[in-house]
Short mmCIF file of C-alpha atoms in Angstrom, two decimals:
data_model
loop_
_atom_site.label_atom_id
_atom_site.label_comp_id
_atom_site.label_asym_id
_atom_site.label_seq_id
_atom_site.Cartn_x
_atom_site.Cartn_y
_atom_site.Cartn_z
CA MET A 668 125.70 82.58 121.89
CA GLN A 669 128.62 80.11 122.64
CA ASN A 670 125.82 77.72 124.55
CA ARG A 671 123.29 78.14 121.47
CA CYS A 672 126.14 77.14 119.01
CA LYS A 673 127.17 74.27 121.29
CA TYR A 674 123.60 72.99 121.42
CA LEU A 675 123.23 73.06 117.66
CA GLN A 676 126.78 71.43 117.39
CA VAL A 677 125.53 68.40 119.61
CA LYS A 678 122.19 68.26 117.81
CA ASN A 679 123.75 68.26 114.21
CA ALA A 680 126.32 65.67 115.13
CA VAL A 681 123.83 63.43 116.75
CA LYS A 682 121.45 63.74 113.65
CA GLN A 683 124.53 62.90 111.27
CA GLN A 684 124.95 59.97 113.33
CA VAL A 685 121.37 58.82 112.92
CA ASP A 686 121.42 59.52 109.28
CA GLU A 687 124.29 57.12 109.00
CA GLY A 688 122.15 54.30 110.73
CA ARG A 689 124.15 54.37 114.02
CA PHE A 690 121.19 54.22 116.40
CA ARG A 691 118.82 52.19 114.50
CA ASP A 692 119.42 49.11 116.68
CA LEU A 693 121.82 50.68 119.39
CA PRO A 694 120.29 53.36 121.83
CA LEU A 695 122.08 56.77 122.23
CA PRO A 696 124.66 57.01 125.13
CA GLY A 697 123.50 58.35 128.26
CA ARG A 698 123.38 62.25 128.74
CA ARG A 699 126.52 62.18 131.08
CA GLU A 700 128.58 60.20 128.65
CA MET A 701 127.58 62.59 125.75
CA ALA A 702 128.46 65.65 127.81
CA GLU A 703 131.89 64.26 128.26
CA PHE A 704 132.21 63.39 124.53
CA TYR A 705 131.09 66.77 123.43
CA ASN A 706 132.90 68.61 126.10
CA THR A 707 129.79 70.37 127.14
CA THR A 708 126.82 69.91 129.73
CA THR A 709 124.04 67.23 130.27
CA ALA A 710 121.50 70.10 129.86
CA THR A 711 122.79 71.02 126.30
CA CYS A 712 122.91 67.47 125.39
CA ASN A 713 119.33 67.17 126.62
CA LYS A 714 118.10 69.80 124.85
CA ALA A 715 119.53 68.73 121.71
CA VAL A 716 118.03 65.23 122.11
CA LYS A 717 114.55 66.53 123.05
CA GLU A 718 114.39 68.73 119.98
CA LEU A 719 115.34 65.82 117.81
CA ILE A 720 112.60 63.62 119.52
CA SER A 721 110.04 66.37 118.73
CA GLU A 722 111.15 66.64 115.13
CA GLY A 723 110.65 62.73 114.70
CA VAL A 724 114.30 62.14 114.30
CA LEU A 725 114.45 59.94 117.60
CA LYS A 726 112.30 58.04 119.64
CA THR A 727 112.78 57.18 123.35
CA ILE A 728 111.40 53.50 124.29
CA PRO A 729 110.76 53.29 128.00
CA GLY A 730 113.21 50.85 129.79
CA LYS A 731 115.38 50.50 126.52
CA GLY A 732 116.62 54.00 125.87
CA THR A 733 116.52 56.40 122.62
CA PHE A 734 116.75 55.22 119.23
CA GLN A 735 116.41 56.35 115.67
CA HIS A 736 112.69 56.83 115.13
CA PRO A 737 111.54 53.69 113.07
CA ASP A 738 109.63 56.06 110.67
CA TYR A 739 112.42 58.49 110.26
CA GLY A 740 113.39 58.63 106.80
CA SER A 741 110.45 57.06 105.55
CA SER A 742 109.07 58.01 101.96
CA VAL A 743 105.45 57.95 103.27
CA ARG A 744 104.35 61.31 104.23
CA SER A 745 100.67 61.81 105.18
CA LEU A 746 98.50 65.06 105.46
CA HIS A 747 95.50 64.97 107.75
CA VAL A 748 92.88 67.38 106.89
CA TRP A 749 90.15 68.18 109.32
CA ILE A 750 86.86 69.91 108.08
CA PRO A 751 83.46 70.15 109.70
CA ASP A 752 81.62 67.98 107.17
CA LEU A 753 81.22 67.46 103.30
CA ARG A 754 77.51 68.60 103.18
CA HIS A 755 78.41 72.11 101.78
CA GLY A 756 79.88 73.09 98.69
CA PHE A 757 82.56 74.93 100.31
CA TYR A 758 84.05 72.19 102.41
CA VAL A 759 83.87 69.92 99.28
CA LYS A 760 85.80 72.43 97.30
CA PHE A 761 88.52 72.90 100.09
CA ALA A 762 88.97 69.13 100.48
CA GLU A 763 89.22 69.02 96.47
CA ILE A 764 91.79 71.61 96.38
CA ILE A 765 94.04 70.50 99.30
CA SER A 766 94.05 66.95 98.10
CA SER A 767 95.00 68.06 94.54
CA LEU A 768 97.95 70.03 96.00
CA ALA A 769 99.15 67.43 98.24
CA ALA A 770 101.47 65.33 95.94
CA GLU A 771 103.00 68.44 94.67
CA TYR A 772 104.30 68.91 98.27
CA HIS A 773 105.34 65.43 98.67
CA TYR A 774 102.48 64.01 100.57
CA SER A 775 101.98 60.34 99.78
CA ARG A 776 98.51 60.23 101.14
CA VAL A 777 95.88 62.46 102.32
CA SER A 778 93.01 61.80 104.90
CA ILE A 779 89.87 63.81 105.15
CA ASN A 780 88.63 63.98 108.78
CA LEU A 781 84.99 65.27 109.51
CA SER A 782 85.08 66.75 112.87
CA ARG A 783 81.48 66.79 113.61
CA MET A 784 81.39 63.06 113.36
CA PHE A 785 84.02 62.53 115.91
CA PRO A 786 83.97 65.52 118.48
CA GLU A 787 84.48 63.12 121.48
CA SER A 788 87.38 61.27 120.11
CA GLU A 789 89.09 64.11 118.12
CA THR A 790 91.79 64.38 120.55
CA ASP A 791 92.82 60.77 120.54
CA ILE A 792 92.63 60.51 116.68
CA LEU A 793 94.72 63.65 116.25
CA ALA A 794 97.29 62.25 118.83
CA GLY A 795 97.43 59.18 116.82
CA GLN A 796 97.97 61.07 113.62
CA LEU A 797 100.69 63.16 115.12
CA SER A 798 102.60 60.15 116.71
CA ASP A 799 103.89 59.46 113.09
CA PRO A 800 106.71 62.11 112.63
CA GLN A 801 106.09 62.19 108.89
CA ALA A 802 102.52 63.26 109.36
CA ASP A 803 101.19 66.81 109.09
CA VAL A 804 97.74 68.30 110.20
CA LEU A 805 95.76 71.25 108.62
CA MET A 806 92.64 71.76 110.83
CA TYR A 807 89.81 73.83 109.39
CA SER A 808 87.91 73.42 112.66
CA LEU A 809 88.39 72.24 116.19
CA ARG A 810 85.78 70.67 118.25
CA ASN A 811 87.35 69.55 121.55
CA PRO A 812 89.26 71.93 123.60
CA LYS A 813 91.53 69.14 124.91
CA SER A 814 93.01 69.09 121.34
CA LEU A 815 94.89 72.17 121.90
CA GLN A 816 97.31 70.58 124.26
CA VAL A 817 98.05 68.01 121.42
CA ILE A 818 98.54 70.47 118.90
CA LEU A 819 101.08 72.63 121.13
CA ARG A 820 103.36 69.53 121.50
CA HIS A 821 103.63 69.55 117.71
CA PRO A 822 103.53 73.22 116.57
CA LYS A 823 105.63 72.85 113.35
CA ARG A 824 103.37 70.12 112.17
CA VAL A 825 99.98 71.67 112.53
CA ILE A 826 98.33 74.59 111.15
CA ILE A 827 94.86 75.60 112.47
CA MET A 828 92.31 77.59 110.75
CA ARG A 829 91.15 79.99 113.45
CA TRP A 830 92.25 82.95 115.25
CA GLY A 831 89.98 82.77 118.20
CA ASP A 832 92.31 80.84 120.88
CA VAL A 833 94.33 83.78 122.26
CA GLU A 834 96.52 80.97 123.99
CA LEU A 835 97.53 80.11 120.43
CA LYS A 836 98.94 83.16 119.13
CA GLY A 837 102.71 83.02 118.36
CA LYS A 838 102.79 79.48 119.41
CA ILE A 839 101.55 77.96 116.16
CA ASP A 840 100.55 78.98 112.64
CA ARG A 841 96.80 80.08 112.24
CA ALA A 842 94.98 80.88 109.17
CA GLN A 843 91.79 82.77 108.99
CA ILE A 844 89.16 83.52 106.29
CA ASN A 845 88.47 87.10 106.99
CA ARG A 846 84.60 87.67 107.09
CA ILE A 847 85.09 91.52 107.29
CA ASP A 848 87.02 91.68 104.03
CA GLU A 849 84.55 89.43 102.61
CA GLU A 850 81.70 91.78 103.53
CA LYS A 851 83.58 94.71 102.56
CA LEU A 852 84.21 93.49 99.07
CA SER A 853 80.51 92.60 98.57
CA VAL A 854 79.04 95.58 99.77
CA GLU A 855 81.41 97.68 97.69
CA HIS A 856 80.48 96.17 94.63
CA LEU A 857 76.86 97.35 95.04
CA ILE A 858 78.06 100.78 95.99
CA LYS A 859 80.27 100.96 92.83
CA ASN A 860 77.21 100.19 90.79
CA GLY A 861 75.33 103.13 92.17
CA HIS A 862 73.53 101.54 95.16
CA ARG A 863 73.05 103.60 98.23
CA ARG A 864 70.18 102.15 100.10
CA ILE A 865 71.44 98.58 100.82
CA VAL A 866 69.68 96.01 103.07
CA HIS A 867 72.01 93.90 105.10
CA ILE A 868 70.58 90.50 106.04
CA SER A 869 73.00 89.12 108.71
CA SER A 870 73.28 85.94 110.41
CA ARG A 871 75.43 87.22 113.10
CA ALA A 872 74.14 86.48 116.60
CA SER A 873 73.66 90.08 117.24
CA ALA A 874 74.98 93.19 115.86
CA PRO A 875 78.69 93.95 115.96
CA PRO A 876 79.66 95.91 119.19
CA ASP A 877 81.84 98.37 116.94
CA ILE A 878 82.47 99.53 113.53
CA THR A 879 85.89 97.71 113.40
CA CYS A 880 83.82 94.16 113.39
CA ASP A 881 81.52 95.00 110.58
CA GLY A 882 82.62 95.29 107.04
CA TYR A 883 79.13 96.47 105.88
CA ALA A 884 79.41 99.37 108.27
CA GLN A 885 83.07 100.20 107.50
CA ILE A 886 82.56 100.33 103.70
CA LEU A 887 79.34 102.58 104.11
CA GLN A 888 81.61 104.84 106.01
CA LYS A 889 84.11 104.82 103.56
CA TYR A 890 81.78 106.08 100.97
CA ASN A 891 80.12 108.74 103.26
CA ILE A 892 76.89 106.66 103.19
CA PRO A 893 74.87 107.16 106.43
CA PHE A 894 74.28 103.77 108.67
CA ASN A 895 70.53 103.05 108.79
CA SER A 896 69.79 100.71 111.45
CA LYS A 897 66.45 99.84 110.02
CA LEU A 898 68.22 98.39 106.92
CA ARG A 899 70.03 95.73 108.93
CA PHE A 900 67.75 92.56 109.43
CA LEU A 901 69.30 90.44 112.29
CA LEU A 902 68.85 86.67 112.13
CA PRO A 903 70.12 85.53 115.59
CA GLU A 904 68.51 82.13 115.49
CA TRP A 905 70.16 81.13 111.89
CA ASP A 906 72.72 78.92 113.26
CA PHE A 907 70.41 77.06 115.56
CA VAL A 908 67.66 76.11 113.22
CA GLY A 909 67.34 73.81 110.17
CA HIS A 910 66.41 74.50 106.37
CA GLU A 911 62.46 74.82 106.93
CA GLU A 912 63.03 77.49 109.66
CA HIS A 913 65.51 79.19 107.52
CA GLU A 914 63.16 79.74 104.71
CA LEU A 915 60.84 81.13 107.29
CA LEU A 916 63.24 83.51 108.52
CA ILE A 917 64.09 84.82 104.96
CA LYS A 918 60.33 85.22 104.16
CA LYS A 919 59.91 87.56 107.17
CA CYS A 920 62.86 89.57 105.90
CA PHE A 921 61.37 89.74 102.46
CA ARG A 922 57.97 91.05 103.85
CA ARG A 923 60.10 93.62 105.75
CA PHE A 924 61.85 94.64 102.68
CA MET A 925 58.76 95.19 100.75
CA ARG A 926 57.31 97.29 103.45
CA PHE A 927 59.63 100.06 102.76
CA SER A 928 57.75 102.98 101.11
CA ASP A 929 61.23 104.05 99.66
CA ARG A 930 62.36 100.48 98.72
CA PRO A 931 66.07 99.76 99.04
CA THR A 932 67.55 98.92 95.56
CA ALA A 933 70.01 96.28 96.89
CA VAL A 934 70.30 93.36 99.49
CA PHE A 935 73.69 92.22 100.75
CA CYS A 936 73.36 88.86 102.58
CA HIS A 937 75.95 87.59 105.05
CA ASN A 938 76.10 84.26 103.36
CA ASN A 939 75.23 82.77 99.95
CA GLU A 940 72.45 80.43 101.58
CA ILE A 941 70.69 83.58 102.66
CA ALA A 942 71.15 85.31 99.32
CA SER A 943 69.93 82.32 97.14
CA MET A 944 66.75 81.87 99.40
CA PHE A 945 66.12 85.81 99.10
CA LEU A 946 66.56 85.61 95.47
CA THR A 947 64.04 82.53 95.12
CA ILE A 948 61.44 84.45 97.23
CA ALA A 949 61.84 87.65 95.24
CA LEU A 950 61.33 85.76 92.00
CA LYS A 951 58.20 84.09 93.46
CA ASN A 952 56.79 87.41 94.29
CA GLY A 953 57.13 88.88 90.89
CA LEU A 954 60.39 91.17 91.55
CA GLN A 955 62.97 90.88 88.68
CA VAL A 956 66.69 90.39 89.81
CA PRO A 957 68.67 92.43 89.42
CA GLU A 958 66.51 95.11 87.86
CA ASP A 959 63.89 95.41 90.91
CA VAL A 960 66.66 94.29 93.53
CA SER A 961 70.32 93.67 93.13
CA ILE A 962 71.71 90.91 95.40
CA THR A 963 75.32 89.88 96.60
CA GLY A 964 76.51 87.30 99.06
CA CYS A 965 79.56 85.98 100.68
CA GLU A 966 81.21 82.65 99.95
CA GLY A 967 80.55 81.18 103.41
CA LYS A 968 79.59 77.30 102.91
CA TYR A 969 77.06 77.41 100.18
CA THR A 970 77.18 77.57 96.33
CA SER A 971 76.73 80.88 94.66
CA SER A 972 75.02 79.24 91.55
CA HIS A 973 71.25 79.17 91.49
CA GLY A 974 69.54 78.22 88.43
CA ILE A 975 70.36 80.63 85.49
CA TYR A 976 71.84 83.19 88.19
CA GLN A 977 75.40 83.31 89.49
CA ILE A 978 75.09 85.34 92.79
CA SER A 979 77.62 87.98 93.02
CA SER A 980 79.74 86.95 95.63
CA ALA A 981 82.98 87.90 97.71
CA GLY A 982 85.11 84.83 98.95
CA PRO A 983 88.51 83.41 99.77
CA GLU A 984 91.08 82.40 97.01
CA LEU A 985 91.56 78.86 98.31
CA GLU A 986 94.34 77.68 96.20
CA PRO A 987 96.95 80.48 96.72
CA THR A 988 96.72 80.72 100.53
CA LEU A 989 96.59 76.93 100.81
CA ARG A 990 99.90 76.59 98.93
CA ILE A 991 101.25 79.18 101.62
CA LEU A 992 100.15 76.79 104.46
CA LEU A 993 101.56 73.62 102.79
CA GLU A 994 104.89 75.74 102.29
CA ARG A 995 104.91 76.53 105.93
CA LEU A 996 104.49 73.00 106.93
CA GLN A 997 107.34 71.75 104.76
CA ASP A 998 109.50 74.05 106.69
CA ARG A 999 110.26 72.26 109.91
CA SER A 1000 113.06 74.55 110.77
CA ARG A 1001 110.95 77.60 111.12
CA LYS A 1002 111.32 79.45 114.42
CA GLU A 1003 108.40 82.11 114.29
CA PHE A 1004 104.80 81.34 114.04
CA VAL A 1005 102.41 83.74 112.20
CA ASP A 1006 98.82 84.48 111.65
CA ILE A 1007 97.79 84.10 107.67
CA GLY A 1008 94.83 85.60 106.23
CA PHE A 1009 93.35 84.37 103.09
CA SER A 1010 93.32 86.48 100.16
CA MET A 1011 89.70 87.48 98.84
CA LYS A 1012 88.47 87.82 95.53
CA LEU A 1013 84.76 89.04 94.24
CA ILE A 1014 82.90 86.76 91.64
CA LYS A 1015 80.95 89.11 89.63
CA GLY A 1016 77.56 87.39 88.83
CA ASN A 1017 74.43 88.32 87.12
CA THR A 1018 72.35 89.55 90.17
CA VAL A 1019 73.79 93.21 90.36
CA CYS A 1020 72.79 95.92 87.92
CA LYS A 1021 73.92 99.46 87.60
CA ILE A 1022 71.85 102.43 88.88
CA GLY A 1023 72.66 106.05 88.68
CA SER A 1024 76.24 107.08 88.19
CA GLU A 1025 78.71 104.27 88.55
CA LEU A 1026 81.72 105.29 90.97
#
């Protein structure tokens, strides 16, 4: 405890001198001289200086020494936001909300980076952004594994929006949109409106290995509805083909749906693009929505609006959770890193009707 207190004393004393402008043009003394002055060890002084460098207070210039960072105290603060692209409504909405909140959290400028455009240079661009001690980074996606090492050098200035990298757990703040919670909300909406035979059109590469990874199966179990594998339509090719192929896949699903002698009353779609396509095909084939078939989706990357229809859809509440992330980035003194789940909401559209007795 005494060593820790001494290290903090040295750090605070040096920072105070920086704030007074002492090291703007003159370098810090050597570590041995500092240790004698503060009556401590060179290791303690070195730790204090290294932390001030990582926080952007100091900067070492090879061959010259350690000085106040030229950008320390600057009023210009930057937020660099990384998203895959702007082709989908979800990412547009994400970029719009984070940009509108930035000024409230004292960011002077915001840059939107499209990771699919620069996968090879992502690491170098990211390193350049983080070389500015007044810059923070919010990454919705990560394309280059080499970027992980850059991120880990600045753990208090980056939040990454995925939980898949085990090596990052506890070393950096991570945020995640929980697809399982989305699924549960969307399917539960159908069940509460009386539906029991619910087709699940899934764009997962394969069936989840167990129920803990499957919101659809979890919510059926909650309401004592038997799981029927014939009601799950898997689309393993979905992520690897284009729009025309998507339409062909959904047409196949629709034909399969129509072949049931005891036709299901509802369809839950793994994303809103699937829901929109299924809705279009159902209407073209003479079905009424929601009278003949109720349809729900998940927010995903695609708008839930479709002509006169607003697809009932579950998705993340972006603004409240993004505020939490920006508040985390403001707190450079935080000692622990956490995983943050986006809060979820259900938008009730006009694609679901009640049948039987409502729960």
